[in-house]
mmCIF file of C-alpha atoms in Angstrom:
data_model
loop_
_atom_site.group_PDB
_atom_site.id
_atom_site.type_symbol
_atom_site.label_atom_id
_atom_site.label_comp_id
_atom_site.label_asym_id
_atom_site.label_seq_id
_atom_site.Cartn_x
_atom_site.Cartn_y
_atom_site.Cartn_z
ATOM 1 C CA GLY A 1 0.000 0.000 0.000
ATOM 2 C CA ASP A 2 0.899 3.686 -0.033
ATOM 3 C CA GLY A 3 3.731 4.197 2.447
ATOM 4 C CA GLY A 4 2.174 7.410 3.776
ATOM 5 C CA ASP A 5 -0.997 5.620 4.819
ATOM 6 C CA TRP A 6 0.534 3.462 7.543
ATOM 7 C CA GLU A 7 -0.231 4.449 11.136
ATOM 8 C CA ALA A 8 0.853 2.971 14.450
ATOM 9 C CA ALA A 9 -1.907 1.370 16.539
ATOM 10 C CA TYR A 10 -2.194 -0.897 19.603
ATOM 11 C CA ASP A 11 -4.089 -4.123 20.174
ATOM 12 C CA GLU A 12 -5.975 -5.010 23.367
ATOM 13 C CA SER A 13 -2.831 -6.351 25.014
ATOM 14 C CA GLY A 14 -0.959 -3.098 24.351
ATOM 15 C CA ALA A 15 1.246 -4.485 21.577
ATOM 16 C CA MET A 16 1.975 -1.997 18.782
ATOM 17 C CA TYR A 17 1.299 -2.813 15.141
ATOM 18 C CA TYR A 18 0.846 -0.843 11.925
ATOM 19 C CA MET A 19 -2.379 -0.297 10.005
ATOM 20 C CA ASN A 20 -2.738 0.922 6.428
ATOM 21 C CA ASN A 21 -5.813 3.156 6.271
ATOM 22 C CA ALA A 22 -6.070 2.923 2.491
ATOM 23 C CA THR A 23 -5.958 -0.872 2.118
ATOM 24 C CA GLY A 24 -6.973 -2.158 5.568
ATOM 25 C CA GLU A 25 -3.732 -4.181 5.807
ATOM 26 C CA SER A 26 -1.989 -4.601 9.163
ATOM 27 C CA ALA A 27 1.566 -5.639 10.024
ATOM 28 C CA TRP A 28 3.691 -6.064 13.117
ATOM 29 C CA GLU A 29 6.649 -4.340 11.428
ATOM 30 C CA LEU A 30 6.524 -1.087 9.452
ATOM 31 C CA PRO A 31 6.672 -2.129 5.773
ATOM 32 C CA GLU A 32 9.573 -0.896 3.679
ATOM 33 C CA GLY A 33 8.863 2.617 2.465
ATOM 34 C CA GLY A 34 6.093 3.083 5.025
ATOM 35 C CA ALA A 35 5.909 6.116 7.294
ATOM 36 C CA ALA A 36 4.481 6.071 10.793
ATOM 37 C CA GLY A 37 5.326 6.873 14.369
ATOM 38 C CA ALA A 38 5.239 9.848 16.675
ATOM 39 C CA ALA A 39 6.513 12.235 13.990
ATOM 40 C CA GLU A 40 7.115 12.305 10.256
ATOM 41 C CA ASP A 41 9.527 14.520 8.327
ATOM 42 C CA HIS A 42 7.600 16.306 5.596
ATOM 43 C CA GLY A 43 10.666 17.851 4.080
ATOM 44 C CA GLY A 44 12.511 21.050 4.817
ATOM 45 C CA GLY A 45 13.009 19.993 8.417
ATOM 46 C CA GLN A 46 9.296 20.299 9.222
ATOM 47 C CA MET A 47 8.240 17.737 11.787
ATOM 48 C CA VAL A 48 4.533 17.028 12.025
ATOM 49 C CA LEU A 49 3.368 15.329 15.205
ATOM 50 C CA HIS A 50 1.108 12.280 14.996
ATOM 51 C CA THR A 51 -0.546 10.726 18.012
ATOM 52 C CA VAL A 52 -1.909 7.262 18.653
ATOM 53 C CA GLN A 53 -4.726 6.490 21.066
ATOM 54 C CA LEU A 54 -3.525 3.891 23.546
ATOM 55 C CA LYS A 55 -5.371 0.738 24.545
ATOM 56 C CA GLY A 56 -4.869 -2.270 26.789
ATOM 57 C CA LYS A 57 -1.697 -2.697 28.819
ATOM 58 C CA ARG A 58 0.108 0.280 27.306
ATOM 59 C CA ALA A 59 -2.873 2.515 28.140
ATOM 60 C CA ALA A 60 -2.741 1.406 31.784
ATOM 61 C CA GLU A 61 0.996 2.133 31.918
ATOM 62 C CA TRP A 62 0.605 5.568 30.361
ATOM 63 C CA LYS A 63 -2.245 6.375 32.742
ATOM 64 C CA LYS A 64 0.156 5.895 35.661
ATOM 65 C CA VAL A 65 2.626 8.288 34.010
ATOM 66 C CA LEU A 66 -0.111 10.888 33.642
ATOM 67 C CA GLU A 67 -1.208 10.537 37.252
ATOM 68 C CA GLU A 68 2.377 11.243 38.354
ATOM 69 C CA CYS A 69 2.630 14.320 36.090
ATOM 70 C CA PHE A 70 -0.769 15.793 36.922
ATOM 71 C CA SER A 71 -0.860 18.570 39.492
ATOM 72 C CA MET A 72 -3.456 20.914 40.951
ATOM 73 C CA PRO A 73 -2.299 24.547 41.117
ATOM 74 C CA GLU A 74 -2.767 26.264 44.460
ATOM 75 C CA PRO A 75 -5.555 28.832 44.780
ATOM 76 C CA VAL A 76 -4.708 32.497 45.266
ATOM 77 C CA SER A 77 -4.262 33.807 48.786
ATOM 78 C CA GLN A 78 -7.257 34.950 50.793
ATOM 79 C CA LEU A 79 -5.886 38.519 50.816
ATOM 80 C CA HIS A 80 -5.681 38.670 47.013
ATOM 81 C CA ALA A 81 -9.070 36.965 46.651
ATOM 82 C CA ASP A 82 -10.735 39.491 48.964
ATOM 83 C CA THR A 83 -9.283 42.340 46.916
ATOM 84 C CA GLY A 84 -10.427 40.795 43.652
ATOM 85 C CA LYS A 85 -13.994 40.077 44.684
ATOM 86 C CA ARG A 86 -14.467 43.711 45.747
ATOM 87 C CA VAL A 87 -13.441 44.717 42.206
ATOM 88 C CA VAL A 88 -15.909 42.305 40.567
ATOM 89 C CA PHE A 89 -18.776 43.006 43.005
ATOM 90 C CA PRO A 90 -18.012 46.554 44.216
ATOM 91 C CA ASN A 91 -21.382 47.355 45.811
ATOM 92 C CA ILE A 92 -22.064 44.053 47.600
ATOM 93 C CA GLU A 93 -20.913 43.084 51.081
ATOM 94 C CA PRO A 94 -20.274 40.323 51.889
ATOM 95 C CA VAL A 95 -19.450 38.693 48.540
ATOM 96 C CA SER A 96 -20.136 34.962 48.337
ATOM 97 C CA PRO A 97 -17.534 32.693 46.728
ATOM 98 C CA LEU A 98 -18.579 30.731 43.665
ATOM 99 C CA VAL A 99 -18.779 26.933 43.934
ATOM 100 C CA ARG A 100 -18.863 24.335 41.169
ATOM 101 C CA VAL A 101 -21.861 22.017 41.000
ATOM 102 C CA ASN A 102 -21.408 18.713 39.150
ATOM 103 C CA VAL A 103 -24.345 16.816 37.703
ATOM 104 C CA LEU A 104 -23.393 13.132 37.331
ATOM 105 C CA GLU A 105 -25.400 10.287 35.820
ATOM 106 C CA ALA A 106 -25.757 6.561 36.540
ATOM 107 C CA GLN A 107 -27.907 3.908 34.880
ATOM 108 C CA SER A 108 -30.312 1.161 36.062
ATOM 109 C CA PRO A 109 -32.328 3.148 36.863
ATOM 110 C CA LEU A 110 -31.329 6.384 35.121
ATOM 111 C CA ARG A 111 -30.722 8.972 37.848
ATOM 112 C CA HIS A 112 -28.595 11.991 38.589
ATOM 113 C CA LYS A 113 -26.245 12.759 41.430
ATOM 114 C CA ILE A 114 -25.872 16.459 42.211
ATOM 115 C CA THR A 115 -22.704 17.430 44.090
ATOM 116 C CA VAL A 116 -21.042 20.625 45.252
ATOM 117 C CA ALA A 117 -17.334 20.189 44.505
ATOM 118 C CA LEU A 118 -15.439 21.250 47.624
ATOM 119 C CA GLY A 119 -12.335 19.070 47.284
ATOM 120 C CA ASP A 120 -13.719 15.568 47.907
ATOM 121 C CA LYS A 121 -12.996 13.293 44.930
ATOM 122 C CA GLU A 122 -16.311 11.517 45.533
ATOM 123 C CA ASP A 123 -17.961 14.693 44.274
ATOM 124 C CA GLU A 124 -16.195 14.341 40.905
ATOM 125 C CA ALA A 125 -17.081 12.189 37.913
ATOM 126 C CA ASN A 126 -15.711 8.637 37.736
ATOM 127 C CA ALA A 127 -16.238 5.431 35.767
ATOM 128 C CA TYR A 128 -19.625 4.834 37.437
ATOM 129 C CA TRP A 129 -20.966 8.363 37.820
ATOM 130 C CA GLN A 130 -20.526 9.883 34.378
ATOM 131 C CA PRO A 131 -20.367 13.673 33.869
ATOM 132 C CA VAL A 132 -23.420 15.429 32.447
ATOM 133 C CA VAL A 133 -22.952 19.129 33.084
ATOM 134 C CA SER A 134 -21.165 21.488 35.475
ATOM 135 C CA PHE A 135 -21.881 25.080 36.454
ATOM 136 C CA TYR A 136 -20.928 27.666 39.054
ATOM 137 C CA VAL A 137 -23.338 29.154 41.582
ATOM 138 C CA PHE A 138 -22.949 30.920 44.924
ATOM 139 C CA ALA A 139 -22.048 29.266 48.205
ATOM 140 C CA CYS A 140 -23.931 31.906 50.211
ATOM 141 C CA GLU A 141 -26.780 34.304 49.633
ATOM 142 C CA MET A 142 -26.290 37.063 47.073
ATOM 143 C CA PRO A 143 -28.769 39.678 45.774
ATOM 144 C CA CYS A 144 -31.559 38.155 43.638
ATOM 145 C CA THR A 145 -30.639 34.539 44.547
ATOM 146 C CA LEU A 146 -32.686 31.778 46.176
ATOM 147 C CA PRO A 147 -31.504 28.779 48.249
ATOM 148 C CA TYR A 148 -31.491 25.245 46.808
ATOM 149 C CA THR A 149 -30.912 22.191 49.013
ATOM 150 C CA ILE A 150 -29.397 18.854 47.919
ATOM 151 C CA GLU A 151 -31.060 15.819 49.533
ATOM 152 C CA LEU A 152 -30.351 12.111 49.146
ATOM 153 C CA ARG A 153 -32.033 8.733 48.906
ATOM 154 C CA ARG A 154 -29.831 5.772 49.757
ATOM 155 C CA GLU A 155 -31.449 2.940 47.751
ATOM 156 C CA PRO A 156 -31.042 3.252 44.846
ATOM 157 C CA PHE A 157 -28.678 6.094 45.601
ATOM 158 C CA GLY A 158 -29.740 9.387 44.115
ATOM 159 C CA THR A 159 -30.151 13.048 44.941
ATOM 160 C CA ARG A 160 -32.726 15.716 44.408
ATOM 161 C CA LEU A 161 -32.421 19.482 44.326
ATOM 162 C CA ARG A 162 -35.220 21.064 46.288
ATOM 163 C CA GLN A 163 -36.439 24.622 46.317
ATOM 164 C CA ARG A 164 -37.238 25.324 49.931
ATOM 165 C CA LYS A 165 -40.418 27.134 48.983
ATOM 166 C CA LYS A 166 -41.616 24.699 46.312
ATOM 167 C CA PRO A 167 -41.435 21.002 47.271
ATOM 168 C CA ASN A 168 -42.807 18.594 44.661
ATOM 169 C CA PRO A 169 -46.205 17.308 45.995
ATOM 170 C CA ARG A 170 -46.099 14.185 43.780
ATOM 171 C CA ASP A 171 -42.790 12.992 45.234
ATOM 172 C CA MET A 172 -43.594 10.279 47.837
ATOM 173 C CA THR A 173 -39.983 9.395 48.778
ATOM 174 C CA GLU A 174 -38.615 10.217 52.237
ATOM 175 C CA TRP A 175 -35.527 12.166 51.253
ATOM 176 C CA GLU A 176 -32.753 12.819 53.766
ATOM 177 C CA GLN A 177 -30.646 15.905 54.276
ATOM 178 C CA PHE A 178 -26.881 15.596 54.172
ATOM 179 C CA ASP A 179 -24.999 16.198 57.403
ATOM 180 C CA PRO A 180 -23.767 18.897 57.177
ATOM 181 C CA VAL A 181 -26.445 20.342 54.899
ATOM 182 C CA LYS A 182 -25.436 20.656 51.245
ATOM 183 C CA GLY A 183 -26.770 23.246 48.863
ATOM 184 C CA PHE A 184 -26.151 26.542 47.116
ATOM 185 C CA PHE A 185 -27.731 29.824 46.059
ATOM 186 C CA ALA A 186 -28.663 30.508 42.425
ATOM 187 C CA TYR A 187 -30.651 32.945 40.344
ATOM 188 C CA PRO A 188 -34.291 31.925 39.753
ATOM 189 C CA GLU A 189 -34.492 34.354 36.831
ATOM 190 C CA PRO A 190 -32.172 35.142 33.890
ATOM 191 C CA MET A 191 -29.045 37.167 34.645
ATOM 192 C CA PRO A 192 -26.186 38.353 32.367
ATOM 193 C CA GLY A 193 -23.914 35.436 31.477
ATOM 194 C CA ALA A 194 -26.034 32.855 33.348
ATOM 195 C CA ALA A 195 -27.506 29.776 31.644
ATOM 196 C CA PRO A 196 -30.837 28.118 32.502
ATOM 197 C CA TYR A 197 -30.971 24.670 34.114
ATOM 198 C CA PHE A 198 -34.186 22.681 34.359
ATOM 199 C CA ILE A 199 -35.146 20.227 37.127
ATOM 200 C CA ASN A 200 -37.196 17.286 35.810
ATOM 201 C CA TRP A 201 -38.880 14.544 37.864
ATOM 202 C CA THR A 202 -40.233 11.053 37.226
ATOM 203 C CA SER A 203 -41.580 8.309 39.484
ATOM 204 C CA GLY A 204 -40.922 4.614 40.043
ATOM 205 C CA PRO A 205 -38.701 5.369 41.962
ATOM 206 C CA ASP A 206 -38.779 9.147 42.391
ATOM 207 C CA ARG A 207 -35.863 10.527 40.426
ATOM 208 C CA TYR A 208 -34.633 13.941 39.377
ATOM 209 C CA MET A 209 -32.684 15.054 36.347
ATOM 210 C CA VAL A 210 -30.861 18.330 35.708
ATOM 211 C CA SER A 211 -31.001 19.403 32.082
ATOM 212 C CA ASN A 212 -30.031 22.462 30.058
ATOM 213 C CA VAL A 213 -32.912 21.731 27.644
ATOM 214 C CA ASP A 214 -36.330 23.174 28.502
ATOM 215 C CA LYS A 215 -38.352 20.204 27.178
ATOM 216 C CA PRO A 216 -38.168 17.092 29.421
ATOM 217 C CA ASP A 217 -37.859 13.578 28.018
ATOM 218 C CA LEU A 218 -40.955 11.429 27.631
ATOM 219 C CA GLY A 219 -42.180 10.326 31.072
ATOM 220 C CA TRP A 220 -40.464 13.175 32.900
ATOM 221 C CA MET A 221 -42.145 16.313 34.304
ATOM 222 C CA LEU A 222 -40.574 19.767 34.418
ATOM 223 C CA CYS A 223 -40.563 21.091 38.010
ATOM 224 C CA TYR A 224 -38.727 24.405 37.879
ATOM 225 C CA ARG A 225 -35.625 26.141 36.573
ATOM 226 C CA PHE A 226 -32.747 28.195 37.946
ATOM 227 C CA HIS A 227 -29.708 29.901 36.427
ATOM 228 C CA GLY A 228 -25.980 29.342 36.912
ATOM 229 C CA TYR A 229 -22.708 30.075 35.162
ATOM 230 C CA ALA A 230 -21.970 27.269 32.690
ATOM 231 C CA THR A 231 -18.412 25.956 32.854
ATOM 232 C CA THR A 232 -16.184 23.649 30.804
ATOM 233 C CA LYS A 233 -13.054 21.723 31.761
ATOM 234 C CA TYR A 234 -9.795 22.282 29.874
ATOM 235 C CA HIS A 235 -6.766 19.966 30.054
ATOM 236 C CA VAL A 236 -3.290 21.377 29.346
ATOM 237 C CA LEU A 237 -1.041 18.782 27.685
ATOM 238 C CA GLU A 238 2.688 18.831 26.953
ATOM 239 C CA CYS A 239 4.759 16.746 24.530
ATOM 240 C CA SER A 240 8.550 16.828 24.152
ATOM 241 C CA GLU A 241 8.936 15.020 20.812
ATOM 242 C CA PRO A 242 9.826 16.086 18.122
ATOM 243 C CA THR A 243 9.993 19.407 20.000
ATOM 244 C CA VAL A 244 8.380 20.812 23.122
ATOM 245 C CA CYS A 245 4.783 21.715 22.295
ATOM 246 C CA TYR A 246 1.445 22.104 24.026
ATOM 247 C CA ARG A 247 -2.234 21.387 23.492
ATOM 248 C CA VAL A 248 -5.476 22.293 25.187
ATOM 249 C CA VAL A 249 -8.105 19.526 25.301
ATOM 250 C CA LYS A 250 -11.671 20.631 25.985
ATOM 251 C CA GLY A 251 -14.184 18.465 27.857
ATOM 252 C CA GLU A 252 -14.553 16.323 30.977
ATOM 253 C CA ARG A 253 -12.705 13.385 29.431
ATOM 254 C CA MET A 254 -9.323 13.130 27.765
ATOM 255 C CA VAL A 255 -7.934 10.515 25.403
ATOM 256 C CA LEU A 256 -4.799 8.577 26.319
ATOM 257 C CA GLU A 257 -2.203 9.398 23.671
ATOM 258 C CA GLU A 258 1.402 8.315 23.757
ATOM 259 C CA GLY A 259 3.802 11.146 24.528
ATOM 260 C CA TRP A 260 1.183 13.654 25.699
ATOM 261 C CA ARG A 261 1.351 14.378 29.446
ATOM 262 C CA CYS A 262 -1.490 16.227 31.169
ATOM 263 C CA LEU A 263 0.137 18.844 33.404
ATOM 264 C CA PHE A 264 -3.083 20.188 34.945
ATOM 265 C CA ALA A 265 -6.680 21.064 34.116
ATOM 266 C CA PHE A 266 -8.953 23.973 34.914
ATOM 267 C CA TYR A 267 -12.583 25.043 34.712
ATOM 268 C CA ALA A 268 -13.480 28.290 32.938
ATOM 269 C CA PHE A 269 -16.791 29.912 32.046
ATOM 270 C CA ASP A 270 -18.574 29.440 28.738
ATOM 271 C CA GLU A 271 -19.901 33.006 28.654
ATOM 272 C CA MET A 272 -18.676 36.329 29.987
ATOM 273 C CA ILE A 273 -19.829 37.202 33.494
ATOM 274 C CA PRO A 274 -18.850 40.248 35.574
ATOM 275 C CA GLY A 275 -15.086 40.607 35.863
ATOM 276 C CA THR A 276 -14.138 38.195 33.060
ATOM 277 C CA THR A 277 -12.446 38.361 29.648
ATOM 278 C CA ARG A 278 -12.894 35.982 26.719
ATOM 279 C CA TYR A 279 -9.865 34.005 25.523
ATOM 280 C CA TYR A 280 -9.441 32.251 22.186
ATOM 281 C CA VAL A 281 -7.551 28.977 21.776
ATOM 282 C CA GLN A 282 -6.414 28.309 18.224
ATOM 283 C CA GLU A 283 -4.320 25.487 16.817
ATOM 284 C CA GLN A 284 -2.395 24.365 13.786
ATOM 285 C CA PHE A 285 -0.211 21.420 12.846
ATOM 286 C CA GLU A 286 2.655 22.865 10.782
ATOM 287 C CA PRO A 287 5.575 22.613 11.312
ATOM 288 C CA HIS A 288 4.315 20.718 14.378
ATOM 289 C CA GLN A 289 1.223 20.707 16.547
ATOM 290 C CA ARG A 290 0.982 23.991 18.462
ATOM 291 C CA ILE A 291 -1.531 26.391 19.973
ATOM 292 C CA ARG A 292 -2.093 30.113 20.165
ATOM 293 C CA VAL A 293 -3.921 31.639 23.153
ATOM 294 C CA GLY A 294 -5.009 35.278 23.170
ATOM 295 C CA GLN A 295 -7.789 37.755 23.779
ATOM 296 C CA GLU A 296 -8.267 38.171 20.033
ATOM 297 C CA PRO A 297 -8.142 35.442 17.370
ATOM 298 C CA THR A 298 -6.009 35.648 14.244
ATOM 299 C CA TYR A 299 -6.529 33.865 10.957
ATOM 300 C CA PHE A 300 -3.158 34.573 9.392
ATOM 301 C CA HIS A 301 -0.548 31.836 8.962
ATOM 302 C CA GLY A 302 -3.052 28.976 9.125
ATOM 303 C CA TRP A 303 -4.435 29.364 12.653
ATOM 304 C CA GLN A 304 -7.786 27.621 13.181
ATOM 305 C CA ASP A 305 -10.313 28.093 16.000
ATOM 306 C CA TYR A 306 -10.443 25.340 18.610
ATOM 307 C CA ALA A 307 -12.209 26.757 21.687
ATOM 308 C CA THR A 308 -13.015 29.899 23.631
ATOM 309 C CA PHE A 309 -13.374 30.361 27.365
ATOM 310 C CA CYS A 310 -13.957 33.208 29.813
ATOM 311 C CA ALA A 311 -11.873 33.743 32.935
ATOM 312 C CA PHE A 312 -11.513 36.353 35.658
ATOM 313 C CA ASP A 313 -9.140 39.292 35.239
ATOM 314 C CA VAL A 314 -8.474 39.516 38.993
ATOM 315 C CA PRO A 315 -8.001 36.972 41.802
ATOM 316 C CA MET A 316 -11.213 35.432 43.142
ATOM 317 C CA PRO A 317 -11.865 33.080 46.083
ATOM 318 C CA GLY A 318 -10.939 29.501 45.167
ATOM 319 C CA ALA A 319 -9.425 30.473 41.806
ATOM 320 C CA SER A 320 -5.824 29.898 40.725
ATOM 321 C CA ARG A 321 -3.596 32.138 38.656
ATOM 322 C CA PHE A 322 -2.739 30.894 35.178
ATOM 323 C CA SER A 323 -0.319 32.526 32.761
ATOM 324 C CA VAL A 324 -0.257 32.589 28.976
ATOM 325 C CA HIS A 325 3.320 32.362 27.663
ATOM 326 C CA PHE A 326 4.537 32.582 24.077
ATOM 327 C CA LEU A 327 7.647 31.292 22.364
ATOM 328 C CA THR A 328 9.448 32.479 19.221
ATOM 329 C CA GLN A 329 12.896 30.959 19.860
ATOM 330 C CA SER A 330 14.009 27.364 20.190
ATOM 331 C CA PRO A 331 14.684 26.402 23.830
ATOM 332 C CA GLU A 332 17.696 24.388 22.678
ATOM 333 C CA THR A 333 19.373 26.616 20.038
ATOM 334 C CA ARG A 334 17.779 30.069 20.617
ATOM 335 C CA THR A 335 17.126 30.276 16.871
ATOM 336 C CA ALA A 336 13.819 31.533 15.477
ATOM 337 C CA VAL A 337 11.006 28.941 15.440
ATOM 338 C CA ALA A 338 7.293 28.912 14.661
ATOM 339 C CA GLU A 339 5.414 30.884 17.317
ATOM 340 C CA GLN A 340 3.429 28.932 19.875
ATOM 341 C CA SER A 341 1.672 29.560 23.189
ATOM 342 C CA ARG A 342 1.164 27.607 26.347
ATOM 343 C CA ILE A 343 -0.933 27.958 29.476
ATOM 344 C CA TYR A 344 1.036 27.492 32.675
ATOM 345 C CA PHE A 345 0.603 28.198 36.381
ATOM 346 C CA GLY A 346 4.017 29.795 36.975
ATOM 347 C CA ASP A 347 6.014 32.713 35.646
ATOM 348 C CA ALA A 348 7.701 32.489 32.250
ATOM 349 C CA TRP A 349 11.403 31.726 31.887
ATOM 350 C CA GLU A 350 13.577 32.235 28.812
ATOM 351 C CA PRO A 351 13.015 31.739 25.976
ATOM 352 C CA TRP A 352 9.301 31.729 26.940
ATOM 353 C CA GLN A 353 7.814 35.203 27.413
ATOM 354 C CA GLN A 354 4.894 36.366 29.522
ATOM 355 C CA LYS A 355 1.767 37.411 27.602
ATOM 356 C CA CYS A 356 -1.024 37.744 30.204
ATOM 357 C CA ASN A 357 -2.572 36.228 33.327
ATOM 358 C CA PHE A 358 -6.073 34.978 34.018
ATOM 359 C CA TYR A 359 -7.820 33.398 36.991
ATOM 360 C CA ALA A 360 -9.795 30.155 36.726
ATOM 361 C CA TYR A 361 -10.607 27.152 38.914
ATOM 362 C CA ALA A 362 -8.106 24.281 39.064
ATOM 363 C CA ALA A 363 -9.570 20.816 38.418
ATOM 364 C CA PRO A 364 -8.666 18.143 40.996
ATOM 365 C CA THR A 365 -8.965 15.030 38.810
ATOM 366 C CA MET A 366 -8.609 13.561 35.316
ATOM 367 C CA LEU A 367 -11.182 11.341 33.641
ATOM 368 C CA PHE A 368 -10.048 9.170 30.726
ATOM 369 C CA ASP A 369 -12.016 8.045 27.686
#
């Protein structure tokens, strides 16, 4: 087959083989004239990075490497956070911190688990409780907000989100309160930058579902809605071959790919809320895979849109400081190279240069596809 069509792949045991996409052929050894691997030379010294999704034994080994590399940046100091929140909410005292709410889903029967993420890994998604949606709301009362309480049923385990003033009269289950009580404050009506979330209920047994769609599924009844700040998780990955480069992977899950180490992850807002700026993540693959991060996109030199996110301009309670760095010189030779960016949680060092800072919420865990 065509030598350029061969790609490295892994079987269920983790053994590597080569697959020809054009012919469907496979081989344990790379055929003569074939091209595959982590990088291919496309002439003129341009190295284009290729990645392979890992499976089986090799995937388990690489997962351990990632777990050793992954870190959770420290939040800003209380002093800096107090200063920042007075900038974002200048006429409110006291200012409540924002907290992330995770909506997780399990099957048999279909039900949701609603958690307030305060550092316990049991409140994060895992292989059993799959992620559905996440959003930020207030830990304490703020103007125009109402309280919402999370209650539990132990068998089958599930949670419901109850408005204190509007219990569901058709719900016959004896729900329990957590000890200590769990809940949050959210807007009952639309607010700038906030997204609507809908609480749906069904019986047999009584179950609740959180949805961002206003029409419930067949057999479910819409109870009420509230509004929170939609958020998305972003993983920051680094690879050192054929040269040091970075990627940003959007979403709750990340794919295991040989050579790509996840340094950290963070949650940022989908829409602008008070005190935030929108950032654009762009990517391209020549002469190697690289990203550009900035407050304005560019479409010169082949840059393509990948994602946008919104983050605070000033320190906020629970948030961490992240820096955008850019590079125009080779770390090894100090000669001019294709420009690239990275997101990091420390100051830049040569030849990397500081571009800007933003404040977002560090993610405590990774979840693999």
